Short mmCIF file of C-alpha atoms and ligand atoms in Angstrom, two decimals:
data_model
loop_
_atom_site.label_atom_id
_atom_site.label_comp_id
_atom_site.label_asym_id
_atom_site.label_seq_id
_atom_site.Cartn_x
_atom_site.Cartn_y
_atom_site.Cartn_z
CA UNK A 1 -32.36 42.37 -18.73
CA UNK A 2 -29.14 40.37 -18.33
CA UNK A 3 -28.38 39.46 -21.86
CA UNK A 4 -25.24 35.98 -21.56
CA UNK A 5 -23.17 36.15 -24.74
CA UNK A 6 -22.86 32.42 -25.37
CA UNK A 7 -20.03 33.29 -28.04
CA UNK A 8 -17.91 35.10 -24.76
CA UNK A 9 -14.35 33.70 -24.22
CA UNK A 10 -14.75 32.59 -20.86
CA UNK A 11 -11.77 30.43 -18.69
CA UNK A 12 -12.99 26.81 -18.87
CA UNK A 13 -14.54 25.90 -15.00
CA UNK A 14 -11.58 23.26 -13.40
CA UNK A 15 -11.79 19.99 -15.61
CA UNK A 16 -13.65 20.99 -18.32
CA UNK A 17 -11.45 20.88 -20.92
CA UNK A 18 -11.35 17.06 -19.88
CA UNK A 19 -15.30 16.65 -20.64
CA UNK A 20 -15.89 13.27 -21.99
CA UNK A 21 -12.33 11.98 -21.60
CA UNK A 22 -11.72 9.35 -18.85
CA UNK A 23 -9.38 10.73 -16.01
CA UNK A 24 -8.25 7.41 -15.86
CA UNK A 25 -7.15 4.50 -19.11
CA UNK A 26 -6.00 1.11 -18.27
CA UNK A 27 -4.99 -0.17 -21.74
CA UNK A 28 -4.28 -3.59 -22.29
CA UNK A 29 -2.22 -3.93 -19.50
CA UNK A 30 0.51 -7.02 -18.89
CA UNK A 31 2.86 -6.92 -15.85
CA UNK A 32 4.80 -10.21 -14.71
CA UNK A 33 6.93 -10.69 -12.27
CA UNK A 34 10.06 -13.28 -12.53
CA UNK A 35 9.61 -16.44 -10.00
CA UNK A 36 12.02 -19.28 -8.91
CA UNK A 37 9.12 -21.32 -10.96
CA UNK A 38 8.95 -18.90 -14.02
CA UNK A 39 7.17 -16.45 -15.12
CA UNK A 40 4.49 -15.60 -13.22
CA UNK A 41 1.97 -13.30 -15.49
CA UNK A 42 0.41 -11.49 -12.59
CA UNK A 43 -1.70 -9.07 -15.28
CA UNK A 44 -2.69 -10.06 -18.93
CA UNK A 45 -4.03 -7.34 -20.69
CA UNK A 46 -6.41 -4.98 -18.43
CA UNK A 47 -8.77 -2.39 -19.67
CA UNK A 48 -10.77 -0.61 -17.61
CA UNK A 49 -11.60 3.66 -17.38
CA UNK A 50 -12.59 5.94 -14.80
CA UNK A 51 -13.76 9.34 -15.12
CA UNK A 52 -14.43 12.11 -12.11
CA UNK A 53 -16.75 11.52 -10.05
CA UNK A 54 -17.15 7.75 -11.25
CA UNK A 55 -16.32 4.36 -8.81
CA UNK A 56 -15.23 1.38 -10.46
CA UNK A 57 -15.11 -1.75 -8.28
CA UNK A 58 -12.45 -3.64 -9.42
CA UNK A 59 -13.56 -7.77 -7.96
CA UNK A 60 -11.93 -10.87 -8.06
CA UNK A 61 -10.63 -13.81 -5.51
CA UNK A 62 -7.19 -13.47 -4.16
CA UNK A 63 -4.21 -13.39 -6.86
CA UNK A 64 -6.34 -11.99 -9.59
CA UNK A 65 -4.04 -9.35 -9.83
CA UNK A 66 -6.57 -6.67 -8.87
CA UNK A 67 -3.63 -4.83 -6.62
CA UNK A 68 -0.84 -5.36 -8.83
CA UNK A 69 -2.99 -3.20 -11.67
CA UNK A 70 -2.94 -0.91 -8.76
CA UNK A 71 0.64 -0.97 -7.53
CA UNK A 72 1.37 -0.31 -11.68
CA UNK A 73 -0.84 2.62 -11.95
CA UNK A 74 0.27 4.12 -9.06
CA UNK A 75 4.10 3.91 -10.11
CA UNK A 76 4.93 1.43 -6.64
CA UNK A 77 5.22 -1.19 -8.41
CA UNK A 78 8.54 -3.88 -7.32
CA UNK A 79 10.72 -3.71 -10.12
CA UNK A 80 12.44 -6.51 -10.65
CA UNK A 81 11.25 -8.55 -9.96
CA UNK A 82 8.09 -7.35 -11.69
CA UNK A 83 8.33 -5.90 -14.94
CA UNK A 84 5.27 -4.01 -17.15
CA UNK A 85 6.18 -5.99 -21.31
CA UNK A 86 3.03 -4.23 -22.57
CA UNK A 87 0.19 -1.21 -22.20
CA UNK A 88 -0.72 2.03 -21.36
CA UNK A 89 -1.34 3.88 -18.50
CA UNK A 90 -3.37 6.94 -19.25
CA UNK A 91 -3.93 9.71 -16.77
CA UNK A 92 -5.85 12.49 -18.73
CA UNK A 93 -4.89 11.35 -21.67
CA UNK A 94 -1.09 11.12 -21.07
CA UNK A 95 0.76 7.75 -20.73
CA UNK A 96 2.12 7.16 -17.10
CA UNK A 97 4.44 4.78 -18.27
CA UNK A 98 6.45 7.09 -20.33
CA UNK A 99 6.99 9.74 -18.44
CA UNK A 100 9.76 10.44 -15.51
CA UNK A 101 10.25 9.45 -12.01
CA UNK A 102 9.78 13.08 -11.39
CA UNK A 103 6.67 13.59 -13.16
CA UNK A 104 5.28 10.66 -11.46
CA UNK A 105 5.89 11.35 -8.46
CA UNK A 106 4.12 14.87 -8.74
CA UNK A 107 1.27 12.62 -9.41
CA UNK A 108 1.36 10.24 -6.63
CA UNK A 109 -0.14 11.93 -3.46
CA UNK A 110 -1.12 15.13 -5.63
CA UNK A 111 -3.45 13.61 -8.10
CA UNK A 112 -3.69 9.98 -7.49
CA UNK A 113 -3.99 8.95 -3.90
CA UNK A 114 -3.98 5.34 -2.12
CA UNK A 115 -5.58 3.93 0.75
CA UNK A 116 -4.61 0.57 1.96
CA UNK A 117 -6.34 -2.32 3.71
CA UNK A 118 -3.84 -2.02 6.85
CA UNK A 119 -3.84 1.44 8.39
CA UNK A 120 -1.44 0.34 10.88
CA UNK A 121 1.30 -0.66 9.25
CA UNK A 122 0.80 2.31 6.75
CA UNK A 123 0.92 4.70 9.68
CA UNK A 124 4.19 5.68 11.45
CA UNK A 125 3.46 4.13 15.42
CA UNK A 126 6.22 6.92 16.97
CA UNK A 127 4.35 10.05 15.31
CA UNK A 128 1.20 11.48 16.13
CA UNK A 129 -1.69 11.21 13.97
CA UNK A 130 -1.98 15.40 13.57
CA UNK A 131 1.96 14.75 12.96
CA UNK A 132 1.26 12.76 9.94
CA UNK A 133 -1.37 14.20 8.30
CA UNK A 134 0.41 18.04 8.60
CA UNK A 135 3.47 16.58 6.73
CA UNK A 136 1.15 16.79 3.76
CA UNK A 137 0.49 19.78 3.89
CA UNK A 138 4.08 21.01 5.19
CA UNK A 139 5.82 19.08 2.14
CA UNK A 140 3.57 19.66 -0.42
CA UNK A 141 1.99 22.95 0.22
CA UNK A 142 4.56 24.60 2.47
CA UNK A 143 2.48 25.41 4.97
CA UNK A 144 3.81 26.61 8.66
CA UNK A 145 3.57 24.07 11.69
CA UNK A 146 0.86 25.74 13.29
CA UNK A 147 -1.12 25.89 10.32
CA UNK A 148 -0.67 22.42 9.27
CA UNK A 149 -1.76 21.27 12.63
CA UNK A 150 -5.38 23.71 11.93
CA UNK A 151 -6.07 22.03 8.65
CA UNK A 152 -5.28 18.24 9.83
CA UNK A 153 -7.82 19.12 12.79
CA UNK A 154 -9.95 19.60 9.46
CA UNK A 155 -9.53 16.98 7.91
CA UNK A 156 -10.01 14.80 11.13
CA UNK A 157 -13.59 16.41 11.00
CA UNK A 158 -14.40 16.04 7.41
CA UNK A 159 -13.71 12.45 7.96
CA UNK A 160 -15.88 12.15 11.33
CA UNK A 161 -13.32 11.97 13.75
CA UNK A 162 -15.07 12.63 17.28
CA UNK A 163 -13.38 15.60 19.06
CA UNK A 164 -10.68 15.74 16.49
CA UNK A 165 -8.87 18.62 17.73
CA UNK A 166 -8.62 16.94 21.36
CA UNK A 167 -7.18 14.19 19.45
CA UNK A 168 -4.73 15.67 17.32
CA UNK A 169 -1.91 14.80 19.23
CA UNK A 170 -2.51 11.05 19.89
CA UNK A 171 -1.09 7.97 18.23
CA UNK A 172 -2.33 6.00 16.07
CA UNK A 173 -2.47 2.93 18.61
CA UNK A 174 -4.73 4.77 20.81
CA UNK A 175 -7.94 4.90 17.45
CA UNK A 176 -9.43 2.17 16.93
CA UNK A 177 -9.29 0.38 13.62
CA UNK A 178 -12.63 1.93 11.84
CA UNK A 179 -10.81 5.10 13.13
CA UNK A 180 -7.69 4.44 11.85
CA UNK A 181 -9.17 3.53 8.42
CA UNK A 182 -10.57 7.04 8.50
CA UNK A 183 -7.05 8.90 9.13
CA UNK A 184 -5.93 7.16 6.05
CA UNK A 185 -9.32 8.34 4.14
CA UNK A 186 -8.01 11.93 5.41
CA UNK A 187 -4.20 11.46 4.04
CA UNK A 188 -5.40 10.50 0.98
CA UNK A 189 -7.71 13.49 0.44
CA UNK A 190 -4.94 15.92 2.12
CA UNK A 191 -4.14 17.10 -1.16
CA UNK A 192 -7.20 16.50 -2.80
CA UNK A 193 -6.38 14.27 -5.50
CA UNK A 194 -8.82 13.55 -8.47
CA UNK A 195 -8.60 9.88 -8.18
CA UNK A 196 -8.29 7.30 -5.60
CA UNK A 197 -7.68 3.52 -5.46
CA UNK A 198 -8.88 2.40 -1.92
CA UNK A 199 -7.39 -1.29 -1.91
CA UNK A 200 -9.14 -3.47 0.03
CA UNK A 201 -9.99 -0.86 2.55
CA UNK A 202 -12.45 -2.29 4.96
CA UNK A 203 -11.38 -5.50 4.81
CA UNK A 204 -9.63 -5.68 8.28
CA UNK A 205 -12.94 -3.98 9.85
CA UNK A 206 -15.93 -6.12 11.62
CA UNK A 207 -18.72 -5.56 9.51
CA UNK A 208 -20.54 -2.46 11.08
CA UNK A 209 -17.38 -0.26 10.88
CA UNK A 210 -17.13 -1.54 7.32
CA UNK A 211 -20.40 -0.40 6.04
CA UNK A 212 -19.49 3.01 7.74
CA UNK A 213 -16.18 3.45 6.82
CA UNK A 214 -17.46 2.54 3.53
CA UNK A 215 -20.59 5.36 3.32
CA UNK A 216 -17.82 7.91 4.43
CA UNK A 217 -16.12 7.28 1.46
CA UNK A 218 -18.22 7.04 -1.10
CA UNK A 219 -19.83 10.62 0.41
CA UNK A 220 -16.60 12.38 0.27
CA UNK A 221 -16.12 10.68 -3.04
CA UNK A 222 -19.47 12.77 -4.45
CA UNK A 223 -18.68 16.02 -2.58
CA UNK A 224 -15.11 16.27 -4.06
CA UNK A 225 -15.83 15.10 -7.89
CA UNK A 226 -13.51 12.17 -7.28
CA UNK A 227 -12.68 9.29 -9.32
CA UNK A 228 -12.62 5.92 -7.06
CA UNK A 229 -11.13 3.02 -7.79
CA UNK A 230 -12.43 0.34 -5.05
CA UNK A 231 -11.15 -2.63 -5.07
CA UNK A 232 -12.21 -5.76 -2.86
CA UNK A 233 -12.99 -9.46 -3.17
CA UNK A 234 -16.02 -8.52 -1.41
CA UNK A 235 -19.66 -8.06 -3.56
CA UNK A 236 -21.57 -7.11 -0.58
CA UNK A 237 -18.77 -4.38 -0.26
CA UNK A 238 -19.72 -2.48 -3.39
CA UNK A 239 -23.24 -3.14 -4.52
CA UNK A 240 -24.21 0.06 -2.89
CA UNK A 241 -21.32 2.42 -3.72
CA UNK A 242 -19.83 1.25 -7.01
CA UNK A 243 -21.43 2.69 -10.66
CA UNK A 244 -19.61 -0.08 -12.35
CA UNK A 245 -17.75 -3.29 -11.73
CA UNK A 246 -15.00 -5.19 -13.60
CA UNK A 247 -14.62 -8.64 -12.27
CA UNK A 248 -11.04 -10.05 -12.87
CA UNK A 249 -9.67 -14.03 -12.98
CA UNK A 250 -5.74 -14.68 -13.72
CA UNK A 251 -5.41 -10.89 -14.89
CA UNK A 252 -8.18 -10.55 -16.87
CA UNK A 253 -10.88 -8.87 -17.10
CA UNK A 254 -13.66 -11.40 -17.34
CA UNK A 255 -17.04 -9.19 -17.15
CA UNK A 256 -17.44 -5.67 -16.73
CA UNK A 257 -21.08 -4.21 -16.37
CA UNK A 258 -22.85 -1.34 -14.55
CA UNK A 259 -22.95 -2.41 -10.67
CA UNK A 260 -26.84 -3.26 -10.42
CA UNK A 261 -27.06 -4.87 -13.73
CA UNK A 262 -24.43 -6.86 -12.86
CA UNK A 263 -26.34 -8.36 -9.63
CA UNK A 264 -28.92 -9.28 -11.47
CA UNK A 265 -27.81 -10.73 -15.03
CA UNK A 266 -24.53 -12.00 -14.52
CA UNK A 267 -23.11 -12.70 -18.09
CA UNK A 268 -20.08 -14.95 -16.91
CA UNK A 269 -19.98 -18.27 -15.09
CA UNK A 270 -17.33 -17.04 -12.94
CA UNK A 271 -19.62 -13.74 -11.45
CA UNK A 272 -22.39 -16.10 -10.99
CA UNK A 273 -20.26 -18.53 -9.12
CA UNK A 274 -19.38 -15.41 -6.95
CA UNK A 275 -22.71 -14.43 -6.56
CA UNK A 276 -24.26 -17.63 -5.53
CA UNK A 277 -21.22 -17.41 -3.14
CA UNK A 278 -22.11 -14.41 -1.11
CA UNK A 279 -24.56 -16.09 2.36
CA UNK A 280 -27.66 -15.31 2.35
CA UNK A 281 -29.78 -15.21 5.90
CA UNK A 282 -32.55 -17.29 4.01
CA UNK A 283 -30.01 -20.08 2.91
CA UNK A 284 -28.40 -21.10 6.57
CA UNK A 285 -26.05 -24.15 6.34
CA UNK A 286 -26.09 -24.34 2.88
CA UNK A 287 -22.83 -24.61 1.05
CA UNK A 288 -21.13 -21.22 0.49
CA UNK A 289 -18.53 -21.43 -2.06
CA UNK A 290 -20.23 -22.19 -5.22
CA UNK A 291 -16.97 -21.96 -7.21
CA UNK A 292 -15.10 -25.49 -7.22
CA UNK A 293 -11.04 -25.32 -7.10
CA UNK A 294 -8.74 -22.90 -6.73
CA UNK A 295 -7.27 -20.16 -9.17
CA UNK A 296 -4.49 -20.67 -11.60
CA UNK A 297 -0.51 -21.30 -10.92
CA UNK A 298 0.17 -17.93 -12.36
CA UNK A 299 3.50 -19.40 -14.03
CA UNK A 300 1.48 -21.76 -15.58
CA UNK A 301 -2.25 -20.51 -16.61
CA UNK A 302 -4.23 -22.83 -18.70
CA UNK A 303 -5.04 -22.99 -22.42
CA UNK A 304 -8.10 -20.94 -23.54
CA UNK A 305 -10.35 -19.50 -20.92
CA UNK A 306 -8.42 -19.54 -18.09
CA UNK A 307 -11.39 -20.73 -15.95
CA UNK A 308 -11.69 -23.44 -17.87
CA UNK A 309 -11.07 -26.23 -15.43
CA UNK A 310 -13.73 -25.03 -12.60
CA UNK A 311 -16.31 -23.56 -15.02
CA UNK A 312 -19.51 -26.23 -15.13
CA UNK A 313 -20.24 -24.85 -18.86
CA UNK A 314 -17.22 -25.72 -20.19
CA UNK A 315 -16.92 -26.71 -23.61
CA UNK A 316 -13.65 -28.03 -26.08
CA UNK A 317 -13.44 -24.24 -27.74
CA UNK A 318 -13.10 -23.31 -24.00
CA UNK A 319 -9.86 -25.34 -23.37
CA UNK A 320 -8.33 -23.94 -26.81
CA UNK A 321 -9.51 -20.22 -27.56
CA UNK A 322 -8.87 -17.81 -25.51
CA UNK A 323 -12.06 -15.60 -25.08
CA UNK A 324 -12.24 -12.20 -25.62
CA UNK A 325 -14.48 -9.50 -23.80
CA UNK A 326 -16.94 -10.11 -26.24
CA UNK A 327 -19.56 -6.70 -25.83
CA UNK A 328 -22.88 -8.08 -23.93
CA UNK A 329 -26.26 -7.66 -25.63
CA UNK A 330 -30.16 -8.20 -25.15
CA UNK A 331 -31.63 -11.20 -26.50
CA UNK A 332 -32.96 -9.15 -29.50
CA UNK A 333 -29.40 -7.45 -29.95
CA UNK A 334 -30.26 -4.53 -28.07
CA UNK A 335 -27.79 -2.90 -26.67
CA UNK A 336 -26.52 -2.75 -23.17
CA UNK A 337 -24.46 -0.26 -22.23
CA UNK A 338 -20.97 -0.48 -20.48
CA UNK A 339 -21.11 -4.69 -20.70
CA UNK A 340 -18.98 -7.19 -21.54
CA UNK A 341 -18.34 -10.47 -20.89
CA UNK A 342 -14.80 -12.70 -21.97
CA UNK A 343 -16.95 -16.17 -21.96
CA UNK A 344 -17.81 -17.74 -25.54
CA UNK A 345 -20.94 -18.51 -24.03
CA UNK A 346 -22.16 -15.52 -22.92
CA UNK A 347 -25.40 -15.51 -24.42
CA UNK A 348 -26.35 -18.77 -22.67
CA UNK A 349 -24.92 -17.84 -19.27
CA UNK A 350 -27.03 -14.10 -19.31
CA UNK A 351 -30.26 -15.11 -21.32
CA UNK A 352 -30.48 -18.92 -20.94
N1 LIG B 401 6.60 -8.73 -5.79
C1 LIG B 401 6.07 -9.83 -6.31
N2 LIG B 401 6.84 -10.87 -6.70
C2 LIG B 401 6.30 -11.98 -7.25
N3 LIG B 401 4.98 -12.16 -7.43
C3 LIG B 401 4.16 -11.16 -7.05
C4 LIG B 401 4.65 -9.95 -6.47
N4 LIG B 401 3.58 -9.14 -6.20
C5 LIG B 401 2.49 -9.84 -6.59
N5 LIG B 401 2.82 -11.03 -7.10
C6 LIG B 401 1.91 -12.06 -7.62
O1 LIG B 401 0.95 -11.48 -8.49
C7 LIG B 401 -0.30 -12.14 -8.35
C8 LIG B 401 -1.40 -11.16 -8.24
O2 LIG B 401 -1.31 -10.54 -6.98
P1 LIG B 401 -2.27 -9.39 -6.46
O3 LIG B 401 -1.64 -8.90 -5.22
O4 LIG B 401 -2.52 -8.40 -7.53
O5 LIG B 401 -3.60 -10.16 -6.13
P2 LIG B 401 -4.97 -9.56 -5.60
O6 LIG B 401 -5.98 -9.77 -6.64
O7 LIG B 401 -4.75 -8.19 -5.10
O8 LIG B 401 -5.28 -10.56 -4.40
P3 LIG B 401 -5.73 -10.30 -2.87
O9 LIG B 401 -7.24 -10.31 -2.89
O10 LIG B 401 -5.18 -11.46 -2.14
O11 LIG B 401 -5.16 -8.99 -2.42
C9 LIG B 401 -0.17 -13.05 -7.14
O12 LIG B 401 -0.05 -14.37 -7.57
C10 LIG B 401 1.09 -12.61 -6.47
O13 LIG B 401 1.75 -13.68 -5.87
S1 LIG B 402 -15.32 -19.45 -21.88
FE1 LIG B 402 -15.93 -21.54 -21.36
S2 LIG B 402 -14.72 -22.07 -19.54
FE2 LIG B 402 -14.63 -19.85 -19.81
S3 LIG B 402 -16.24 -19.11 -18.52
FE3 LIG B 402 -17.11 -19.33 -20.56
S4 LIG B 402 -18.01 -21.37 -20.57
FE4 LIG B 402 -16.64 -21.27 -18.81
MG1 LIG B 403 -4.71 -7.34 -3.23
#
């Protein structure tokens, strides 16, 4: 009889000591960036977590700042003209934001990876493809030519490259653009990181390759414990990939909720005007864009609820009080996990 000594000293498995903690913190993040007009406040006071294994879809229409939270986490940011007044940046419990160029940088690639919407102009057009990805693993790992060439044929593979080691050697012009997309899935995993924010990245794909591109991801995602950060302006994207979603307007978040959930009790006027935005095949020639107006001068963001002037609940507190993300519950005040919802009428827009 095998008797297991629960009391044992045994070495923790790989993350364990982490258990619980997020790998990733956003804490009330604020980055601005300094404009001809003024002050334009880009990011005004973010919270959001990730933890391994987890995908956040971070949503919003264009200039929400969903990629300059990104750009600031992952230490690219421009500065000037940007600039980061307030928050925290926690990566496993330590604060990004304090530490050194060097330590960052033996983040960046290592343990927090990017992909971006356009693999083309991330890609060098004179190298080869097998060129690329080996660099990883010839800076960073030291590995010989020959053997940085076997594992990039590897990685071409992992990420569904047909014939990947007769293709090793071409450039990236000659793959298409779902195929490109994948090469920068496989740079991004090179080292394999424990979190990465994919911005955007099927956006320049016709819809097929999207949905593929897409699966591919969220697949390698699961088989390597990852955290994801997806971000898109794009619902359909993420309903079947994301656990969670934090919808953002003028640098806020304005809802956060677990992805289904979300889909079908929206608990904000501005998701709902998103949702009854997406086309639906049983609604042809209807109007699509259910939102009215256009987001905020950034430089100048309105009083109170910064949604203010295009939301059709409106009310005076909404043009004076800023709302916070007030926590969302069941009609009864049961509790619903994970949701919240910066609207002061919340309660009408989810059970009314
Ligand atoms: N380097 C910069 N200098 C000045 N303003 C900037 C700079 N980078 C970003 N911004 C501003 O910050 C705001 C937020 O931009 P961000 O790129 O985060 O939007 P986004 O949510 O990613 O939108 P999209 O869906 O279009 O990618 C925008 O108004 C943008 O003009
Ligand atoms: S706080 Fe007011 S303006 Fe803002 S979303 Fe809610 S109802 Fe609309
Ligand atoms: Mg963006």
């Amino acid at each position: 009889m095998t008797i297991i000594d629960e009391t044992a000293e045994s070495p923790a498995p790989d993350g364990a000591q982490d258990a619980g903690r997020p790998l990733l913190e956003v804490r009330d993040l604020h980055v601005e960036f300094s404009t001809r007009d003024g002050v334009a406040k880009a990011v005004n006071g973010v919270n959001y977590s990730v933890a391994a294994g987890e995908t956040l879809a971070v949503l919003g229409e264009s200039g929400s700042g969903k990629s300059v939270t990104a750009q600031a986490i992952m230490g690219i940011l421009d500065m000037p003209p940007g600039r980061i007044p307030k928050g925290e940046i926690l990566f496993r419990g330590q604060d990004m934001l304090k530490m050194s160029g060097e330590e960052r940088r033996k983040i960046r690639g290592n343990k927090i990876a990017m992909i971006f919407q356009d693999a083309l102009s991330s890609l060098n057009p004179v190298l080869s493809v097998g060129y690329q990805l080996g660099e990883m693993f010839r800076v960073h790992q030291g590995l010989s030519k020959k053997e940085a060439k076997a594992k990039s044929i590897e990685l071409m593979d992992r990420v569904k490259i047909p014939a990947a080691a007769a293709r090793v050697n071409d450039y990236p012009h000659q793959f298409s653009g779902g195929m490109r997309q994948r090469i920068m899935i496989a740079m991004a995993l090179a080292l394999e990181p424990d979190l990465i924010i994919a911005d955007e990245p099927t956006t320049a794909l016709d819809v097929t390759v999207q949905a593929q591109v897409m699966d591919l991801l969220a697949e390698l995602q699961r088989e390597y414990h990852m955290g994801l950060i997806l971000i898109t302006h794009d619902l359909g994207v993420v309903a079947d990939v994301a656990d969670k979603i934090a919808v953002m307007y003028a640098g806020r978040i304005v809802e956060t909720a677990p992805v289904h959930e979300l889909y079908k009790r929206p608990a904000h006027p501005y998701t709902k005007g998103l949702l009854e935005s997406i086309p639906r095949l049983d609604q042809k020639g209807q109007e699509l864009y259910a939102i009215k107006g256009l987001p905020p001068n950034l430089t100048r963001i309105p009083s109170g609820c910064a949604f203010n002037p295009r939301c059709p609940q409106a009310q005076d507190i909404c043009r004076t009080d800023i709302p916070q993300l007030f926590p969302v519950t069941e009609q009864d005040g049961g509790e619903l996990a994970g949701r919240g919802s910066a609207c002061h009428f919340w309660k009408e827009t989810i059970h009314g």
